[in-house]
C-alpha positions as a printed Julia matrix, in Angstrom:
126×3 Matrix{Float64}:
   0.03    0.03  -0.04
   1.38    3.35  -0.98
   1.32    6.14   1.49
   2.92    9.59   2.25
   5.96    7.92   3.76
   6.47    5.19   1.17
   5.34    1.68   0.63
   4.04   -0.65   3.39
   3.35   -4.32   2.77
   1.36   -7.08   4.42
   1.49  -10.76   3.89
  -1.49  -12.6    5.03
  -0.77  -16.43   5.71
  -3.49  -19.02   6.46
  -2.62  -20.89   9.68
  -5.8   -22.99   9.9
  -9.27  -23.0    8.41
 -12.22  -23.46  10.71
 -15.87  -23.79   9.79
 -16.85  -20.28  10.61
 -13.56  -18.37  10.3
 -10.02  -18.59   9.27
  -6.93  -18.23  11.62
  -4.52  -16.17   9.71
  -1.13  -14.42  10.45
  -0.41  -11.06   9.04
   3.23   -9.97   8.7
   3.72   -6.2    8.09
   6.66   -4.34   6.74
   6.02   -0.69   7.15
   7.46    2.0    5.03
  10.08    2.97   7.68
  11.47   -0.5    7.79
   9.73   -1.63  10.98
   8.02   -4.88  11.12
   5.01   -6.31  13.03
   3.0    -9.62  13.22
  -0.61   -9.94  13.99
  -2.92  -12.87  14.41
  -6.45  -12.51  13.09
  -9.62  -14.51  12.72
 -11.51  -13.09   9.47
 -14.23  -15.05   7.96
 -12.8   -14.82   4.39
  -9.97  -13.39   2.38
 -11.48  -10.11   1.7
 -12.01   -9.52   5.48
  -8.23  -10.48   6.04
  -7.16   -7.86   3.47
  -9.39   -5.23   5.06
  -7.9    -6.0    8.54
  -4.28   -5.45   6.95
  -5.35   -2.3    5.18
  -6.78   -0.94   8.53
  -3.67   -1.64  10.42
  -1.3    -0.1    7.71
  -3.63    3.03   7.78
  -3.52    3.28  11.4
   0.35    3.0   11.52
   0.56    5.62   8.8
  -1.77    7.9   10.45
   0.2     7.64  13.8
   3.58    8.25  12.23
   2.77   10.98   9.82
   1.62   13.22  12.69
   4.95   12.71  14.53
   7.28   13.54  11.65
   8.88   17.0   10.95
   8.22   18.38   7.48
   9.54   21.17   5.4
   6.81   22.99   3.7
   6.88   25.06   0.44
   5.57   28.56   0.73
   5.6    31.52  -1.5
   8.02   34.12  -0.16
   9.08   37.62  -1.14
  11.57   36.34  -3.64
   9.91   33.15  -4.84
   9.27   29.8   -3.07
  10.91   29.15   0.23
  11.0    26.05   2.32
   9.78   26.36   5.98
  11.6    23.84   8.2
  10.44   22.11  11.19
   6.67   21.94  10.57
   4.23   19.47  11.98
   1.24   18.11  10.24
  -2.01   19.24  11.83
  -4.71   17.85   9.43
  -4.99   15.91   6.13
  -7.33   16.84   3.34
 -10.86   15.57   3.59
 -12.57   16.38   0.22
 -14.92   17.89  -0.61
 -15.13   19.93   2.75
 -11.37   20.4    3.01
  -8.74   20.03   0.24
  -5.73   21.36   2.13
  -2.73   19.83   4.17
  -2.42   22.02   7.27
   0.93   22.36   9.01
   2.01   24.28  12.03
   5.52   25.89  11.81
   8.04   25.99  14.64
   6.96   29.58  15.27
   3.27   28.5   15.62
   1.87   29.89  12.32
  -0.48   27.71  10.35
   0.55   26.85   6.7
  -1.75   25.43   4.13
  -0.75   23.57   1.05
  -3.05   21.9   -1.65
  -0.68   19.24  -3.1
   1.58   16.44  -1.75
   4.39   18.04  -3.94
   4.54   21.04  -1.71
   6.04   19.34   1.44
   8.6    16.9    2.28
   9.53   14.7    5.34
  12.51   16.65   6.85
  15.21   14.04   7.3
  17.6    15.94   9.62
  16.86   19.18  11.7
  20.62   19.54  12.13
  21.12   20.7    8.64
  18.74   23.67   8.78
């Protein structure tokens, strides 16, 4: 599954089928390289995939709000990058089509596209 931080993967393995449900193991490899294993009891393959997708989405939502970002903004001499921003909210169309960030100084920055911000790798190089 492709997300803002990269590709996360889940492998669903059948452990044992029962009459009313399946016993499966789901092995996750998240975009940052961390791994996790979960046992689940879905009733079919589609439900197992939904469980895996929900867990990856939960992980992504947890991690993206902890990251530091640099956000592209229009300044006096063209575009500038504002460093050390935190993600505050994601777009939720049609009501909201903006990513909202809070800068280190506390001001709110809005951008429309995911090409207008990046995960800031190292704050020491600002």
